[in-house]
Short mmCIF file of C-alpha atoms in Angstrom, two decimals:
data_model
loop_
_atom_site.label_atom_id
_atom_site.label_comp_id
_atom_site.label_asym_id
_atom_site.label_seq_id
_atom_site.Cartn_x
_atom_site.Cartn_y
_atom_site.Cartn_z
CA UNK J 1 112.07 106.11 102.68
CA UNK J 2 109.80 103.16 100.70
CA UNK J 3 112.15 102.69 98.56
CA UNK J 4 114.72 102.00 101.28
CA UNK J 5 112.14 99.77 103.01
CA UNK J 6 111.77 97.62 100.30
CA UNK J 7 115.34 97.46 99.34
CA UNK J 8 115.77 95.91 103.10
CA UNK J 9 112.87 93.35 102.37
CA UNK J 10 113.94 92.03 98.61
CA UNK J 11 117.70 91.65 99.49
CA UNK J 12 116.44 89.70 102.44
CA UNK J 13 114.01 87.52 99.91
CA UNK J 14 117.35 87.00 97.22
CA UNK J 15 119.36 86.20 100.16
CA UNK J 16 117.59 83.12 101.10
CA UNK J 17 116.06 82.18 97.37
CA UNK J 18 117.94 78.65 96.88
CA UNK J 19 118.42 79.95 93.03
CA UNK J 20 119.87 83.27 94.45
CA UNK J 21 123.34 84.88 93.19
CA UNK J 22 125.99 84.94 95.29
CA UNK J 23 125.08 86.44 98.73
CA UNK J 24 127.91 88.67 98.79
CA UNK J 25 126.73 90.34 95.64
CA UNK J 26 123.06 91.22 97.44
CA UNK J 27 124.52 91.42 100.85
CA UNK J 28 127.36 92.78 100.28
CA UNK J 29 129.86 90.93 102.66
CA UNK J 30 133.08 90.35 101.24
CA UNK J 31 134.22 94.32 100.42
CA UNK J 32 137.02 95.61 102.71
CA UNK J 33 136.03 99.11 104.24
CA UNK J 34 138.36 100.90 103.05
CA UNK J 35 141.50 100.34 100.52
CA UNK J 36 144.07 102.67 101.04
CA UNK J 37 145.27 103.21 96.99
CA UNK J 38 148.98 103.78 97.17
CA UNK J 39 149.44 105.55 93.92
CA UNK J 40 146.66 106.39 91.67
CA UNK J 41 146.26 108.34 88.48
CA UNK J 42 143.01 109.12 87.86
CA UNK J 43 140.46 111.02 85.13
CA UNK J 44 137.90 113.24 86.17
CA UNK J 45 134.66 112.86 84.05
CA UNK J 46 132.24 115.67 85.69
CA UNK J 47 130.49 116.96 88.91
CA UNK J 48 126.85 117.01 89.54
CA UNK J 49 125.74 119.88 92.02
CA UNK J 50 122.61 119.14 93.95
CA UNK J 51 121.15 120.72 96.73
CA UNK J 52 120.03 119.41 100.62
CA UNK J 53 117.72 121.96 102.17
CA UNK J 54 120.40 124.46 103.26
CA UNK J 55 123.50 122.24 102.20
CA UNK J 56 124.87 121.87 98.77
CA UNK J 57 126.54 118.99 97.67
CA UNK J 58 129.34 118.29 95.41
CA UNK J 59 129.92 114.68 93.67
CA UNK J 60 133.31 114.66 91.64
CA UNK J 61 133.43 111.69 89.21
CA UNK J 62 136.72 110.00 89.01
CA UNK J 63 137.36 107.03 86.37
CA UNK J 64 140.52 105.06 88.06
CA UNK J 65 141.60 102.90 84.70
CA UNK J 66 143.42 100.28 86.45
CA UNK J 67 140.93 99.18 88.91
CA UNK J 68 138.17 99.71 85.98
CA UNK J 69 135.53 101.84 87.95
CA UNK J 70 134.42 104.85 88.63
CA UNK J 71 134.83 106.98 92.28
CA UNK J 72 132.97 109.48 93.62
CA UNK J 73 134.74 112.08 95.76
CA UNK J 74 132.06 114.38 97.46
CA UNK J 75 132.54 117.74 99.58
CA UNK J 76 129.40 119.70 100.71
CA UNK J 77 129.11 123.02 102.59
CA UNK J 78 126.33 124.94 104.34
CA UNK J 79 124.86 128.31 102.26
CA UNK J 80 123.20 128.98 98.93
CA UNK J 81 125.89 129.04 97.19
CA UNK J 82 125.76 127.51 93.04
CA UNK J 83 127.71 125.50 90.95
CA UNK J 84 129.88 128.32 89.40
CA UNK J 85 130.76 130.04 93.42
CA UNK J 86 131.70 126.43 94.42
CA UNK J 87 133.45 126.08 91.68
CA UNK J 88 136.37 127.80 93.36
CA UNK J 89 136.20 126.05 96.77
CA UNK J 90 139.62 124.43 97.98
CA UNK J 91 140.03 120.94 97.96
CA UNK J 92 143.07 119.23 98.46
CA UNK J 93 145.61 121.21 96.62
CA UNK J 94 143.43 121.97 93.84
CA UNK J 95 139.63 123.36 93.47
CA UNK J 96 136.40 121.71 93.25
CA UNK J 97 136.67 122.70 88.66
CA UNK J 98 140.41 121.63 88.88
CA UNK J 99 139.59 118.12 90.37
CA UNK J 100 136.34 118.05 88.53
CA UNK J 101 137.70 118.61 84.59
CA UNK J 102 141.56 117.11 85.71
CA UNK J 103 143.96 114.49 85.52
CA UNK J 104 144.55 113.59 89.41
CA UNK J 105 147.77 111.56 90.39
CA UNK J 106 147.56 110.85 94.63
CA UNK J 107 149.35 108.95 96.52
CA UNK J 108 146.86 109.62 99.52
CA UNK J 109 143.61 108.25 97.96
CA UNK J 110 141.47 105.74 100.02
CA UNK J 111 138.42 103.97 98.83
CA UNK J 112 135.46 102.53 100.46
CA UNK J 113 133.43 99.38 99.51
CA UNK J 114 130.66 101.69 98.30
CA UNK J 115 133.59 102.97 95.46
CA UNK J 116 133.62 106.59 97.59
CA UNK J 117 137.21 108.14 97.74
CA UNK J 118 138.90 110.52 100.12
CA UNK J 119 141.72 112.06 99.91
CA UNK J 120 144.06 112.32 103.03
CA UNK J 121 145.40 115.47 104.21
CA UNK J 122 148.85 116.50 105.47
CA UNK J 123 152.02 116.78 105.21
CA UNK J 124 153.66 113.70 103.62
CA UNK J 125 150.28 113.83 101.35
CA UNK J 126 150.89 114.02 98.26
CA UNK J 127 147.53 114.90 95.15
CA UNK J 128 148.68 116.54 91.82
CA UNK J 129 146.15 117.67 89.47
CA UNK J 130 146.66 119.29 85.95
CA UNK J 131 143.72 120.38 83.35
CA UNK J 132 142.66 117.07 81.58
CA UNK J 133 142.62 117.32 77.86
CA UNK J 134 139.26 114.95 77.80
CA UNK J 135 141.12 112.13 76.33
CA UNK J 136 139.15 109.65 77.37
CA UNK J 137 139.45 107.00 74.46
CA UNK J 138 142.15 105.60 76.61
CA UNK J 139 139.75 104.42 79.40
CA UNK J 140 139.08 101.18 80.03
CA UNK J 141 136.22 99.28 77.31
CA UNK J 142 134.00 98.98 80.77
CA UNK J 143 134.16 102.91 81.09
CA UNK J 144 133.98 103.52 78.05
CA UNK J 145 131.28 103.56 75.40
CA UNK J 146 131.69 103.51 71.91
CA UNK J 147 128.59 101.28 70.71
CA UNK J 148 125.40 102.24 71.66
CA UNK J 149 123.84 99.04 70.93
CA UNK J 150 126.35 96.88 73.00
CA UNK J 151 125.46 99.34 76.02
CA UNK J 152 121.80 98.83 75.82
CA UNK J 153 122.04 95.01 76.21
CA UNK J 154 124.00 95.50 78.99
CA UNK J 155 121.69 97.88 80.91
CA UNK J 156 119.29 94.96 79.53
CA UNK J 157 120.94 92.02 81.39
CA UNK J 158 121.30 94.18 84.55
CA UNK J 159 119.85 92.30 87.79
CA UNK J 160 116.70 94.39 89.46
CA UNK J 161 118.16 97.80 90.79
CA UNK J 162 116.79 96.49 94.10
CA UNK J 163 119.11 93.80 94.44
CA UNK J 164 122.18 95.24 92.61
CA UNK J 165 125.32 95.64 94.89
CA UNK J 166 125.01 99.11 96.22
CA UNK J 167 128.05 101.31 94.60
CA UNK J 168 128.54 104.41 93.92
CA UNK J 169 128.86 106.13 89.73
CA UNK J 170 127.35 102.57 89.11
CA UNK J 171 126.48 103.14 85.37
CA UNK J 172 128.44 106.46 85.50
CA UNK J 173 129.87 106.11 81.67
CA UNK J 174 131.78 108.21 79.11
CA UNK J 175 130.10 107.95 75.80
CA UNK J 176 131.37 108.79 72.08
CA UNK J 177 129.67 111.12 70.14
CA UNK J 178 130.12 110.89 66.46
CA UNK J 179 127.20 113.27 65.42
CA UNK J 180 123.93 115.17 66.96
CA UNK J 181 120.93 114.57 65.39
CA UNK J 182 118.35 117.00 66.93
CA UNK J 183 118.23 119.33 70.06
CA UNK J 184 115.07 120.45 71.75
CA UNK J 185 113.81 122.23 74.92
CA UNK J 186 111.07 121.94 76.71
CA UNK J 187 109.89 125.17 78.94
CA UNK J 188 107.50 123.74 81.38
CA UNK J 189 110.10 121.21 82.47
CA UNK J 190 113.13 123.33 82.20
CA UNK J 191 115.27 120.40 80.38
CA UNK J 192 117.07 119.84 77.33
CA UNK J 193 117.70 116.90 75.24
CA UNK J 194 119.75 116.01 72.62
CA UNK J 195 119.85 113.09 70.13
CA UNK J 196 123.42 111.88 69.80
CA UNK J 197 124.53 109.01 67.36
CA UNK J 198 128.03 106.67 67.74
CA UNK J 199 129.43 105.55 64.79
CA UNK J 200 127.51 102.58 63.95
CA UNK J 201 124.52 105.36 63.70
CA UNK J 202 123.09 104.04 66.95
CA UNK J 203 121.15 106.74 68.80
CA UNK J 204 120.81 107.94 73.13
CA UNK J 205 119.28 110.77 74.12
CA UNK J 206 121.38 113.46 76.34
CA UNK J 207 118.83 115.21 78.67
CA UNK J 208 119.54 117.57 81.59
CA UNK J 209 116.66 119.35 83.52
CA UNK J 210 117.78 123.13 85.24
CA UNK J 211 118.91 122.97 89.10
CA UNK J 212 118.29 125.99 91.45
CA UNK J 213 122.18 124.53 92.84
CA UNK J 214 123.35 124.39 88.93
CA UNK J 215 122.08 127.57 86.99
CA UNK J 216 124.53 127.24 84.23
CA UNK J 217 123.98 123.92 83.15
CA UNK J 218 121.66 123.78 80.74
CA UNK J 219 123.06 126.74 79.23
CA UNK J 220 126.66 125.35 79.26
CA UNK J 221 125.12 122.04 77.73
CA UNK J 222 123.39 124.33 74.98
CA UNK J 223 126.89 125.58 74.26
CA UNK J 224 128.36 122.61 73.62
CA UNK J 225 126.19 121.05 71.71
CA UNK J 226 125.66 124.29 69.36
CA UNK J 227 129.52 123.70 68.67
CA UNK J 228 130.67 126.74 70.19
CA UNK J 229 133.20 125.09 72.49
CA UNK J 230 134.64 122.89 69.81
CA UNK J 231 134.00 120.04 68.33
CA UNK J 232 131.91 117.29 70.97
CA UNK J 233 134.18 114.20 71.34
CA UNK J 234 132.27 112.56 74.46
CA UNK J 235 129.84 112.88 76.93
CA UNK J 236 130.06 111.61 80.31
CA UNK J 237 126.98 110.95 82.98
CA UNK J 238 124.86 108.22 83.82
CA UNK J 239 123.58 106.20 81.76
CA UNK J 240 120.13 104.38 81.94
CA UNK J 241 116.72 103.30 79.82
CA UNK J 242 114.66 105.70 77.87
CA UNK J 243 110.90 104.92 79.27
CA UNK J 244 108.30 106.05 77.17
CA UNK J 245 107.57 109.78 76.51
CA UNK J 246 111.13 111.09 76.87
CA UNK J 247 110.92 114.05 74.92
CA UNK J 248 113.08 114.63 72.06
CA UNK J 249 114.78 110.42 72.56
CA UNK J 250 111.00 108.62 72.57
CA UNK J 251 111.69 106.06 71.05
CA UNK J 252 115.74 106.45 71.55
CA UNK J 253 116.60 103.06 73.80
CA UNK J 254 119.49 105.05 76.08
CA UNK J 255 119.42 108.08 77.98
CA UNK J 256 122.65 109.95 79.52
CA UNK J 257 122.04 112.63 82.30
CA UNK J 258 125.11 114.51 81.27
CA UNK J 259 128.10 115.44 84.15
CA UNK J 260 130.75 116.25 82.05
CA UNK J 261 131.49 117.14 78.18
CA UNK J 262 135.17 116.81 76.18
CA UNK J 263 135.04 119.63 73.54
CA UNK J 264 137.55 121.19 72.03
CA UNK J 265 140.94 119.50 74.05
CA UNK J 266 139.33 119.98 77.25
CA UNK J 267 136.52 119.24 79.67
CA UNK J 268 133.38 121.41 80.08
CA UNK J 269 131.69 120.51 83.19
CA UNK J 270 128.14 122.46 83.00
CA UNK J 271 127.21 122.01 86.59
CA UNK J 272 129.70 124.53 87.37
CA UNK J 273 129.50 126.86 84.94
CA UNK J 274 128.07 130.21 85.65
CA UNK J 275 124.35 131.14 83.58
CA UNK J 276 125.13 133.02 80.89
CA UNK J 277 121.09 134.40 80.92
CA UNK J 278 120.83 133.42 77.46
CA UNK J 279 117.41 132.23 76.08
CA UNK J 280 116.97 128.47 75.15
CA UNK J 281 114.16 128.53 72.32
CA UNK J 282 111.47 126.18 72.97
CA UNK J 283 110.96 123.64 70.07
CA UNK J 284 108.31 120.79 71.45
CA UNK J 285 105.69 121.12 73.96
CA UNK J 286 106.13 119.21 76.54
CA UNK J 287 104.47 116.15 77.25
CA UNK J 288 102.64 113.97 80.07
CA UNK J 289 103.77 110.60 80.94
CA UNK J 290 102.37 107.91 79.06
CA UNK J 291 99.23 106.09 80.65
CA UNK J 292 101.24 103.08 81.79
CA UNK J 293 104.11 105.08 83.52
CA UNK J 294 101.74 107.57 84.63
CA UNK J 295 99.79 104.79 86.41
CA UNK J 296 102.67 102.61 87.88
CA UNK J 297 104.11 106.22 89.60
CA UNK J 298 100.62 107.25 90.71
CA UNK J 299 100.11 104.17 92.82
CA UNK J 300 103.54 103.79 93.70
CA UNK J 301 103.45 106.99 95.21
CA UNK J 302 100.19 106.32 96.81
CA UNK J 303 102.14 102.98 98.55
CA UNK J 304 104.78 105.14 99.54
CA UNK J 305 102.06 107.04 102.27
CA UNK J 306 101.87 104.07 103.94
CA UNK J 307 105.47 104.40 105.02
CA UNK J 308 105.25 107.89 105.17
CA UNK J 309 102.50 108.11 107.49
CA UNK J 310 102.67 104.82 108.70
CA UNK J 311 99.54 101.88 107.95
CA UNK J 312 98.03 102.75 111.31
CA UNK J 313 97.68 106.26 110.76
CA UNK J 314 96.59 107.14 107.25
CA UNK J 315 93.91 109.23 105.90
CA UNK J 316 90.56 108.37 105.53
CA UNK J 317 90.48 108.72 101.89
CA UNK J 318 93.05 106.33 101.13
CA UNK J 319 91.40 103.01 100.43
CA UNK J 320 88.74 104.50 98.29
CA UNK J 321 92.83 106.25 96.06
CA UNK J 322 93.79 102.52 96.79
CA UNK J 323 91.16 101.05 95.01
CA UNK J 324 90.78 103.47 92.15
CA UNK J 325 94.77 103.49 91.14
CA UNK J 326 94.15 99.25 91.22
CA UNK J 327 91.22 99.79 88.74
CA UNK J 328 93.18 101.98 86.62
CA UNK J 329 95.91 99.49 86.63
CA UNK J 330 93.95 96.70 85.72
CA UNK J 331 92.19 99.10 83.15
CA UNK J 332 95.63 99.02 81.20
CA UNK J 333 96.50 95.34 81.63
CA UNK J 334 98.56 95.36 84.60
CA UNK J 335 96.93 92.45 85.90
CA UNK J 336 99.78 91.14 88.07
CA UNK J 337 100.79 94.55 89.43
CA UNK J 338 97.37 95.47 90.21
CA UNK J 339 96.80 92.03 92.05
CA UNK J 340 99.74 92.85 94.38
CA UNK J 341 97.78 96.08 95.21
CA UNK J 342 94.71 94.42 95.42
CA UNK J 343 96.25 92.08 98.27
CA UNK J 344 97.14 94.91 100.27
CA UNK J 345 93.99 96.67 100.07
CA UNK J 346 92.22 93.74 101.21
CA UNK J 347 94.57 93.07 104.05
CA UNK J 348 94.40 96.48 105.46
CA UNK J 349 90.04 95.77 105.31
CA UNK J 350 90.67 92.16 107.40
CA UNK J 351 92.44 94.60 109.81
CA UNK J 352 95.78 92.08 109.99
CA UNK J 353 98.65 94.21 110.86
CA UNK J 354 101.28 91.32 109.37
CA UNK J 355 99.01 90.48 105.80
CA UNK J 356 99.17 94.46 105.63
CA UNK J 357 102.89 94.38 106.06
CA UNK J 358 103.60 92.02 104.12
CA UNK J 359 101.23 92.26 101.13
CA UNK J 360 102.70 95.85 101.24
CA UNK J 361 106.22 95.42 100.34
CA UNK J 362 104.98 92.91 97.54
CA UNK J 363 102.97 95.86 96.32
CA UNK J 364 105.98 98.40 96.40
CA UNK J 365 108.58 96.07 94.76
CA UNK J 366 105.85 94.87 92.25
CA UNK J 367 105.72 98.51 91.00
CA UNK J 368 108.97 99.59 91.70
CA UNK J 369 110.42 96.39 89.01
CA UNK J 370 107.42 97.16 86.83
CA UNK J 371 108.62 100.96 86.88
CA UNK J 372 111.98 99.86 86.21
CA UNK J 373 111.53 97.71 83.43
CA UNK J 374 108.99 99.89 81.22
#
């Protein structure tokens, strides 16, 4: 909900900046609804099963090569049910593991501004999906990543996620794998990671944490990467920066939260995979966040209250939490960041409902950027 809050406030701020990009690219005024695709072929790269309080939720990642993007096709349904019972839930003419690890060809797809699809039902529908054979060196170069390096400048030159037009499977990416340097576990936080190279010898770190919605993932992933599903060819997910402190990558620039795997002519998609109860062996300890990130999420989660609870109504231990988490910044040379909160603090004192408002959202994006960029 602060997140959302301060999206609202810095689109409105790039908006009117005279140095601004394009308007339509923060505003987003110049998609159509809805594009109606009149014959589409399609590659599915993965699903990623999440849960909603009673709900479960089903996102279906489809790379469509000729407009160069990736769609997101999602079905939920009410119940408990995992990954691997959804698995075999109808959709279309297929199931949820057809359309997720399949070639789809439709001549009823339609897709929103947001890059959602759906695909009409009836009778002069037509979808046709058949196993894919993970292929995927034939997507497009903006799909597709074969250099490491080249991928981390571009997540480098990326405007503020705050700003960025608001698609779906935005940095949704399938990435070569030429070799696997290391794989570790860590217990306490239930997630695996992997060191994978490209060819160039350029390294990203795979990392998937366990999902109450997803029990076989992590073991599926384990799988794969042990070889025992043939030889790894690519990994799809999304791709991002490696902050500080993650895991088995520190120190590795990318990170991929994986969706879906090519091994062995075919694609492994571990969300939907059933748990096989076998035991992943611990190899590191696991590890706090660093001071800096640690301190940037503390108080950024301490801002978030506000809008939580709202500024008239919070506890009465907050400004002494207010002013210790700006101490703490300042502590580690986060002068500007712990100015921002600083301003607010003082604000709420003079009692000005606007200054608090205002000097607020600075706060939040302040953080949220700082969070971003470390």
């Amino acid at each position: 909900l602060a997140g959302h809050l301060a999206e609202l406030h810095a689109r409105r701020r790039a908006a009117t900046r005279q140095d601004a990009a394009p308007r339509s690219s923060v505003l987003g005024t110049t998609e159509a609804a809805e594009t109606p695709l009149r014959r589409a072929r399609m590659e599915a790269l993965g699903c990623r099963v999440r849960a909603l309080g009673d709900r479960r939720i089903a996102e279906i990642y489809l790379a469509h090569a000729d407009a160069a993007m990736v769609l997101v096709l999602r079905r939920q349904w009410e119940g408990d049910d995992d990954g691997a019972a959804l698995a075999r839930r109808r959709i279309a003419t297929s199931t949820l593991a057809g359309l997720a690890a399949g070639s789809v060809v439709t001549e009823s797809a339609v897709r929103s501004a947001s890059r959602t699809v759906r695909l009409a039902t009836g009778r002069v529908s037509r979808t046709d999906v058949s196993p894919s054979r993970g292929d995927w060196d034939a997507l497009p170069p903006s799909l597709k990543v074969t250099d490491l390096a080249v991928l981390g400048r571009e997540l480098d030159a990326l405007p503020l996620r705050l700003v960025r037009p608001r698609v779906e499977a935005e940095l949704v990416r399938a990435v070569a794998v030429a070799g696997i340097e290391s794989i570790a576990y860590a217990p306490g936080d239930q997630r695996l990671d992997a060191v994978i190279a490209d060819r160039a010898g350029n390294l990203a770190t795979v990392s998937a944490t366990h999902a109450a919605a997803a029990p076989g993932r992590l073991d599926a992933l384990a799988a794969v990467l042990a070889g025992e599903e043939g030889e790894l060819s690519f990994v799809s997910g999304i791709v991002g920066r490696a902050g500080a402190g993650a895991g088995a990558g520190a120190g590795v620039g990318v990170v991929i939260e994986p969706i879906g795997l090519a091994a062995g002519g075919r694609v492994i998609v571990p969300d939907l995979r059933p748990a096989t109860g076998g035991t992943l062996t611990p190899t590191w300890d696991d590890e706090p966040d660093p001071p800096l990130t640690a301190a940037l999420t503390h108080a950024r989660a301490l801002l978030a209250e506000a809008a939580h609870h709202g500024l008239s109504h919070l506890p009465p231990t907050y400004d002494a939490r207010l002013d210790a988490a700006e101490h703490r910044l300042t502590a580690l040379g986060l002068h500007r960041v712990a100015a921002t909160v600083t301003a607010f603090a003082a604000a709420r004192t003079a009692g000005s409902a606007e200054a608090s408002e205002r000097t607020w959202v600075d706060a939040y994006l302040r953080l949220d950027a700082a969070l971003e960029l470390s």
